[in-house]
Amino acid sequence: DMRVPIACGLAWPGRMASGAQALDFSRMANMTFEVPDHARFPCLKLAWEVLSAPLGTAAVMNAANEVAVAAFLENRIRFDQIHTVNRRTLDKLGVSGIHTMDDLLALDVQARSVSNAVLQQLGV
């Protein structure tokens, strides 16, 4: 139920009533979880890969995703192309030697540049 997080976002830093009922786990008989369908949700698979990748890879993913989502919100790419931008950026940008905040900030700038180049390759 997205009413709670939406209400939190709208009222931040205050609180407002969302109209949602409190979640009572004792009344829930069963919960089932399924293996995610990575073909339908490729960004989820990519996120799991990033978790076990070298230090700094998550920063590259974050920067690529911010560039891709901005392009989507501007109607420059389709929703399904967000994954393409993220994947190609990660593939093109090797991550190594992250020791300082300056290294991380430089990597962020580089990742955004690569992501924008990927957008150009997509004809955007």
N, C-alpha and C. Protein backbone atom coordinates (compact mmCIF):
# COMPACT_ATOMS: atom_id res chain seq x y z
N ASP A 1 0.86 -1.18 0.00
CA ASP A 1 0.00 0.00 0.00
C ASP A 1 0.90 1.24 0.00
N MET A 2 0.89 1.97 -1.07
CA MET A 2 1.80 3.12 -1.22
C MET A 2 1.29 4.39 -0.56
N ARG A 3 0.11 4.34 0.07
CA ARG A 3 -0.42 5.56 0.69
C ARG A 3 0.51 6.09 1.78
N VAL A 4 1.09 5.20 2.56
CA VAL A 4 1.95 5.63 3.67
C VAL A 4 3.20 6.34 3.16
N PRO A 5 4.01 5.74 2.26
CA PRO A 5 5.20 6.46 1.80
C PRO A 5 4.86 7.74 1.02
N ILE A 6 3.74 7.74 0.30
CA ILE A 6 3.36 8.96 -0.42
C ILE A 6 3.00 10.06 0.57
N ALA A 7 2.24 9.71 1.61
CA ALA A 7 1.89 10.70 2.64
C ALA A 7 3.14 11.23 3.33
N CYS A 8 4.09 10.35 3.61
CA CYS A 8 5.34 10.79 4.24
C CYS A 8 6.09 11.76 3.34
N GLY A 9 6.14 11.45 2.06
CA GLY A 9 6.83 12.33 1.11
C GLY A 9 6.15 13.67 0.97
N LEU A 10 4.84 13.67 0.93
CA LEU A 10 4.10 14.93 0.77
C LEU A 10 4.17 15.82 2.00
N ALA A 11 4.21 15.21 3.17
CA ALA A 11 4.15 16.00 4.40
C ALA A 11 5.52 16.28 5.01
N TRP A 12 6.56 15.73 4.45
CA TRP A 12 7.91 15.86 5.03
C TRP A 12 8.26 17.30 5.30
N PRO A 13 8.84 17.65 6.42
CA PRO A 13 9.29 16.77 7.50
C PRO A 13 8.20 16.47 8.52
N GLY A 14 7.00 16.96 8.32
CA GLY A 14 5.89 16.65 9.22
C GLY A 14 5.26 15.32 8.90
N ARG A 15 4.13 15.09 9.49
CA ARG A 15 3.37 13.85 9.25
C ARG A 15 1.93 14.20 8.93
N MET A 16 1.27 13.35 8.17
CA MET A 16 -0.15 13.52 7.88
C MET A 16 -0.81 12.14 7.86
N ALA A 17 -2.10 12.11 8.07
CA ALA A 17 -2.82 10.84 8.03
C ALA A 17 -2.87 10.34 6.59
N SER A 18 -2.55 9.07 6.42
CA SER A 18 -2.55 8.49 5.07
C SER A 18 -3.85 7.77 4.76
N GLY A 19 -4.60 7.42 5.78
CA GLY A 19 -5.82 6.65 5.58
C GLY A 19 -5.57 5.16 5.51
N ALA A 20 -4.33 4.74 5.61
CA ALA A 20 -4.00 3.32 5.56
C ALA A 20 -4.12 2.70 6.95
N GLN A 21 -4.50 1.45 6.98
CA GLN A 21 -4.58 0.71 8.25
C GLN A 21 -3.18 0.25 8.64
N ALA A 22 -2.93 0.17 9.94
CA ALA A 22 -1.66 -0.34 10.43
C ALA A 22 -1.52 -1.81 10.01
N LEU A 23 -0.33 -2.19 9.65
CA LEU A 23 -0.08 -3.56 9.22
C LEU A 23 0.01 -4.47 10.44
N ASP A 24 -0.81 -5.49 10.49
CA ASP A 24 -0.85 -6.43 11.62
C ASP A 24 -0.34 -7.78 11.13
N PHE A 25 0.93 -8.05 11.40
CA PHE A 25 1.55 -9.29 10.92
C PHE A 25 0.91 -10.53 11.56
N SER A 26 0.35 -10.39 12.76
CA SER A 26 -0.25 -11.55 13.42
C SER A 26 -1.52 -12.02 12.70
N ARG A 27 -2.15 -11.16 11.93
CA ARG A 27 -3.36 -11.53 11.20
C ARG A 27 -3.06 -12.06 9.80
N MET A 28 -1.83 -12.00 9.40
CA MET A 28 -1.46 -12.48 8.07
C MET A 28 -1.19 -13.98 8.14
N ALA A 29 -2.00 -14.77 7.47
CA ALA A 29 -1.86 -16.22 7.54
C ALA A 29 -0.60 -16.69 6.81
N ASN A 30 -0.43 -16.24 5.59
CA ASN A 30 0.69 -16.70 4.78
C ASN A 30 1.26 -15.55 3.96
N MET A 31 2.54 -15.60 3.82
CA MET A 31 3.20 -14.70 2.89
C MET A 31 4.01 -15.58 1.96
N THR A 32 3.94 -15.30 0.68
CA THR A 32 4.71 -16.08 -0.28
C THR A 32 5.64 -15.15 -1.05
N PHE A 33 6.80 -15.66 -1.33
CA PHE A 33 7.79 -14.90 -2.09
C PHE A 33 8.19 -15.75 -3.29
N GLU A 34 8.31 -15.11 -4.42
CA GLU A 34 8.68 -15.81 -5.63
C GLU A 34 10.05 -15.34 -6.10
N VAL A 35 10.71 -16.19 -6.84
CA VAL A 35 11.98 -15.81 -7.44
C VAL A 35 11.69 -14.71 -8.45
N PRO A 36 12.44 -13.60 -8.39
CA PRO A 36 12.16 -12.52 -9.34
C PRO A 36 12.42 -12.93 -10.78
N ASP A 37 11.63 -12.40 -11.66
CA ASP A 37 11.77 -12.65 -13.09
C ASP A 37 12.73 -11.59 -13.64
N HIS A 38 14.00 -11.98 -13.78
CA HIS A 38 15.02 -11.01 -14.22
C HIS A 38 14.84 -10.58 -15.66
N ALA A 39 14.14 -11.36 -16.46
CA ALA A 39 13.86 -10.93 -17.83
C ALA A 39 12.87 -9.77 -17.83
N ARG A 40 11.91 -9.80 -16.92
CA ARG A 40 10.93 -8.72 -16.83
C ARG A 40 11.45 -7.54 -16.03
N PHE A 41 12.38 -7.80 -15.10
CA PHE A 41 12.89 -6.76 -14.22
C PHE A 41 14.42 -6.75 -14.26
N PRO A 42 15.01 -6.37 -15.40
CA PRO A 42 16.46 -6.45 -15.55
C PRO A 42 17.22 -5.51 -14.61
N CYS A 43 16.61 -4.41 -14.22
CA CYS A 43 17.31 -3.49 -13.30
C CYS A 43 17.49 -4.12 -11.93
N LEU A 44 16.58 -4.99 -11.53
CA LEU A 44 16.72 -5.68 -10.25
C LEU A 44 17.94 -6.60 -10.28
N LYS A 45 18.08 -7.32 -11.38
CA LYS A 45 19.26 -8.19 -11.53
C LYS A 45 20.54 -7.37 -11.52
N LEU A 46 20.52 -6.25 -12.20
CA LEU A 46 21.68 -5.37 -12.25
C LEU A 46 22.04 -4.86 -10.86
N ALA A 47 21.03 -4.50 -10.09
CA ALA A 47 21.28 -4.02 -8.72
C ALA A 47 21.93 -5.11 -7.87
N TRP A 48 21.48 -6.35 -8.00
CA TRP A 48 22.09 -7.44 -7.25
C TRP A 48 23.54 -7.65 -7.68
N GLU A 49 23.83 -7.51 -8.97
CA GLU A 49 25.21 -7.64 -9.45
C GLU A 49 26.10 -6.56 -8.84
N VAL A 50 25.57 -5.35 -8.78
CA VAL A 50 26.34 -4.22 -8.26
C VAL A 50 26.71 -4.43 -6.79
N LEU A 51 25.84 -5.09 -6.04
CA LEU A 51 26.11 -5.32 -4.62
C LEU A 51 27.37 -6.12 -4.38
N SER A 52 27.72 -7.00 -5.31
CA SER A 52 28.92 -7.82 -5.13
C SER A 52 30.09 -7.35 -6.00
N ALA A 53 29.95 -6.20 -6.62
CA ALA A 53 30.99 -5.66 -7.50
C ALA A 53 31.99 -4.83 -6.69
N PRO A 54 33.09 -4.42 -7.31
CA PRO A 54 34.10 -3.64 -6.60
C PRO A 54 33.56 -2.32 -6.05
N LEU A 55 34.24 -1.83 -5.03
CA LEU A 55 33.89 -0.57 -4.39
C LEU A 55 33.82 0.54 -5.44
N GLY A 56 32.77 1.30 -5.42
CA GLY A 56 32.58 2.39 -6.37
C GLY A 56 31.58 2.06 -7.46
N THR A 57 31.32 0.77 -7.67
CA THR A 57 30.38 0.36 -8.72
C THR A 57 28.98 0.88 -8.44
N ALA A 58 28.59 0.88 -7.18
CA ALA A 58 27.26 1.39 -6.83
C ALA A 58 27.14 2.88 -7.15
N ALA A 59 28.23 3.61 -7.01
CA ALA A 59 28.21 5.04 -7.36
C ALA A 59 28.03 5.22 -8.86
N VAL A 60 28.65 4.36 -9.65
CA VAL A 60 28.47 4.40 -11.10
C VAL A 60 27.02 4.09 -11.45
N MET A 61 26.48 3.06 -10.83
CA MET A 61 25.09 2.68 -11.08
C MET A 61 24.15 3.83 -10.70
N ASN A 62 24.40 4.46 -9.56
CA ASN A 62 23.55 5.57 -9.13
C ASN A 62 23.60 6.73 -10.12
N ALA A 63 24.79 7.10 -10.54
CA ALA A 63 24.93 8.21 -11.49
C ALA A 63 24.26 7.88 -12.82
N ALA A 64 24.50 6.67 -13.32
CA ALA A 64 23.88 6.25 -14.58
C ALA A 64 22.37 6.26 -14.47
N ASN A 65 21.87 5.76 -13.37
CA ASN A 65 20.42 5.71 -13.17
C ASN A 65 19.82 7.10 -13.09
N GLU A 66 20.50 8.03 -12.41
CA GLU A 66 19.98 9.40 -12.34
C GLU A 66 19.92 10.04 -13.72
N VAL A 67 20.94 9.82 -14.53
CA VAL A 67 20.95 10.36 -15.90
C VAL A 67 19.84 9.71 -16.72
N ALA A 68 19.72 8.39 -16.61
CA ALA A 68 18.70 7.67 -17.40
C ALA A 68 17.29 8.06 -16.98
N VAL A 69 17.04 8.15 -15.68
CA VAL A 69 15.70 8.51 -15.21
C VAL A 69 15.36 9.94 -15.63
N ALA A 70 16.33 10.83 -15.57
CA ALA A 70 16.08 12.22 -16.02
C ALA A 70 15.70 12.22 -17.50
N ALA A 71 16.41 11.43 -18.30
CA ALA A 71 16.08 11.35 -19.73
C ALA A 71 14.69 10.76 -19.94
N PHE A 72 14.32 9.78 -19.13
CA PHE A 72 12.98 9.21 -19.22
C PHE A 72 11.92 10.25 -18.85
N LEU A 73 12.14 10.97 -17.76
CA LEU A 73 11.17 11.98 -17.32
C LEU A 73 11.02 13.12 -18.32
N GLU A 74 12.07 13.33 -19.12
CA GLU A 74 12.01 14.35 -20.18
C GLU A 74 11.49 13.76 -21.49
N ASN A 75 11.01 12.52 -21.45
CA ASN A 75 10.48 11.82 -22.63
C ASN A 75 11.52 11.65 -23.73
N ARG A 76 12.78 11.53 -23.34
CA ARG A 76 13.84 11.32 -24.32
C ARG A 76 14.12 9.84 -24.55
N ILE A 77 13.83 9.01 -23.55
CA ILE A 77 13.98 7.56 -23.70
C ILE A 77 12.72 6.88 -23.14
N ARG A 78 12.54 5.62 -23.53
CA ARG A 78 11.45 4.82 -22.98
C ARG A 78 11.86 4.27 -21.62
N PHE A 79 10.88 3.87 -20.83
CA PHE A 79 11.15 3.32 -19.51
C PHE A 79 12.10 2.12 -19.59
N ASP A 80 11.89 1.25 -20.57
CA ASP A 80 12.72 0.05 -20.68
C ASP A 80 14.15 0.36 -21.10
N GLN A 81 14.43 1.57 -21.54
CA GLN A 81 15.79 1.93 -21.92
C GLN A 81 16.63 2.39 -20.73
N ILE A 82 16.01 2.60 -19.59
CA ILE A 82 16.77 2.96 -18.38
C ILE A 82 17.80 1.87 -18.10
N HIS A 83 17.38 0.61 -18.18
CA HIS A 83 18.30 -0.50 -17.95
C HIS A 83 19.45 -0.48 -18.95
N THR A 84 19.16 -0.18 -20.21
CA THR A 84 20.19 -0.14 -21.24
C THR A 84 21.26 0.89 -20.90
N VAL A 85 20.84 2.06 -20.48
CA VAL A 85 21.80 3.12 -20.11
C VAL A 85 22.63 2.66 -18.92
N ASN A 86 21.98 2.11 -17.91
CA ASN A 86 22.69 1.66 -16.71
C ASN A 86 23.69 0.56 -17.05
N ARG A 87 23.25 -0.45 -17.79
CA ARG A 87 24.10 -1.59 -18.12
C ARG A 87 25.30 -1.16 -18.96
N ARG A 88 25.05 -0.37 -20.00
CA ARG A 88 26.16 0.06 -20.87
C ARG A 88 27.15 0.94 -20.13
N THR A 89 26.66 1.78 -19.25
CA THR A 89 27.56 2.63 -18.46
C THR A 89 28.44 1.77 -17.57
N LEU A 90 27.85 0.80 -16.90
CA LEU A 90 28.64 -0.09 -16.05
C LEU A 90 29.64 -0.90 -16.87
N ASP A 91 29.23 -1.34 -18.06
CA ASP A 91 30.13 -2.13 -18.91
C ASP A 91 31.31 -1.30 -19.42
N LYS A 92 31.08 -0.02 -19.68
CA LYS A 92 32.13 0.82 -20.27
C LYS A 92 33.08 1.41 -19.23
N LEU A 93 32.64 1.46 -17.99
CA LEU A 93 33.41 2.18 -16.99
C LEU A 93 33.96 1.20 -15.96
N GLY A 94 35.24 0.90 -16.05
CA GLY A 94 35.87 0.06 -15.05
C GLY A 94 36.07 0.83 -13.76
N VAL A 95 35.88 0.17 -12.66
CA VAL A 95 35.99 0.83 -11.36
C VAL A 95 37.20 0.26 -10.63
N SER A 96 38.10 1.16 -10.24
CA SER A 96 39.25 0.74 -9.43
C SER A 96 39.86 1.97 -8.77
N GLY A 97 40.55 1.74 -7.70
CA GLY A 97 41.29 2.81 -7.05
C GLY A 97 40.44 3.86 -6.36
N ILE A 98 39.34 3.47 -5.75
CA ILE A 98 38.52 4.41 -5.01
C ILE A 98 39.03 4.41 -3.57
N HIS A 99 39.70 5.51 -3.18
CA HIS A 99 40.27 5.59 -1.83
C HIS A 99 39.80 6.82 -1.07
N THR A 100 39.37 7.83 -1.80
CA THR A 100 38.99 9.08 -1.14
C THR A 100 37.64 9.56 -1.68
N MET A 101 37.10 10.55 -0.99
CA MET A 101 35.86 11.16 -1.46
C MET A 101 36.08 11.82 -2.82
N ASP A 102 37.25 12.41 -3.03
CA ASP A 102 37.55 13.02 -4.33
C ASP A 102 37.54 11.97 -5.45
N ASP A 103 38.07 10.77 -5.15
CA ASP A 103 38.02 9.68 -6.14
C ASP A 103 36.57 9.35 -6.48
N LEU A 104 35.74 9.28 -5.47
CA LEU A 104 34.33 8.94 -5.67
C LEU A 104 33.60 10.01 -6.46
N LEU A 105 33.86 11.26 -6.14
CA LEU A 105 33.22 12.36 -6.87
C LEU A 105 33.67 12.40 -8.33
N ALA A 106 34.95 12.13 -8.56
CA ALA A 106 35.46 12.08 -9.94
C ALA A 106 34.82 10.93 -10.71
N LEU A 107 34.63 9.80 -10.03
CA LEU A 107 33.98 8.65 -10.66
C LEU A 107 32.53 8.99 -11.02
N ASP A 108 31.85 9.73 -10.16
CA ASP A 108 30.47 10.15 -10.43
C ASP A 108 30.42 11.01 -11.68
N VAL A 109 31.33 11.96 -11.79
CA VAL A 109 31.37 12.84 -12.97
C VAL A 109 31.63 12.01 -14.23
N GLN A 110 32.57 11.09 -14.13
CA GLN A 110 32.91 10.24 -15.28
C GLN A 110 31.71 9.37 -15.67
N ALA A 111 31.02 8.80 -14.70
CA ALA A 111 29.87 7.94 -14.99
C ALA A 111 28.75 8.73 -15.66
N ARG A 112 28.53 9.94 -15.22
CA ARG A 112 27.49 10.77 -15.84
C ARG A 112 27.87 11.10 -17.29
N SER A 113 29.14 11.34 -17.52
CA SER A 113 29.61 11.62 -18.88
C SER A 113 29.40 10.39 -19.78
N VAL A 114 29.77 9.23 -19.28
CA VAL A 114 29.59 8.00 -20.05
C VAL A 114 28.10 7.75 -20.30
N SER A 115 27.27 7.98 -19.30
CA SER A 115 25.82 7.79 -19.46
C SER A 115 25.25 8.71 -20.53
N ASN A 116 25.70 9.94 -20.54
CA ASN A 116 25.25 10.87 -21.58
C ASN A 116 25.71 10.43 -22.96
N ALA A 117 26.92 9.86 -23.04
CA ALA A 117 27.39 9.32 -24.32
C ALA A 117 26.53 8.14 -24.76
N VAL A 118 26.13 7.31 -23.81
CA VAL A 118 25.24 6.18 -24.12
C VAL A 118 23.91 6.71 -24.65
N LEU A 119 23.39 7.76 -24.04
CA LEU A 119 22.14 8.36 -24.53
C LEU A 119 22.30 8.83 -25.97
N GLN A 120 23.44 9.42 -26.28
CA GLN A 120 23.69 9.87 -27.65
C GLN A 120 23.72 8.68 -28.61
N GLN A 121 24.33 7.58 -28.18
CA GLN A 121 24.35 6.37 -29.00
C GLN A 121 22.94 5.83 -29.25
N LEU A 122 22.06 6.06 -28.30
CA LEU A 122 20.66 5.64 -28.46
C LEU A 122 19.87 6.60 -29.34
N GLY A 123 20.54 7.66 -29.78
CA GLY A 123 19.89 8.62 -30.65
C GLY A 123 19.11 9.69 -29.92
N VAL A 124 19.46 9.88 -28.66
CA VAL A 124 18.76 10.88 -27.85
C VAL A 124 19.52 12.18 -27.88
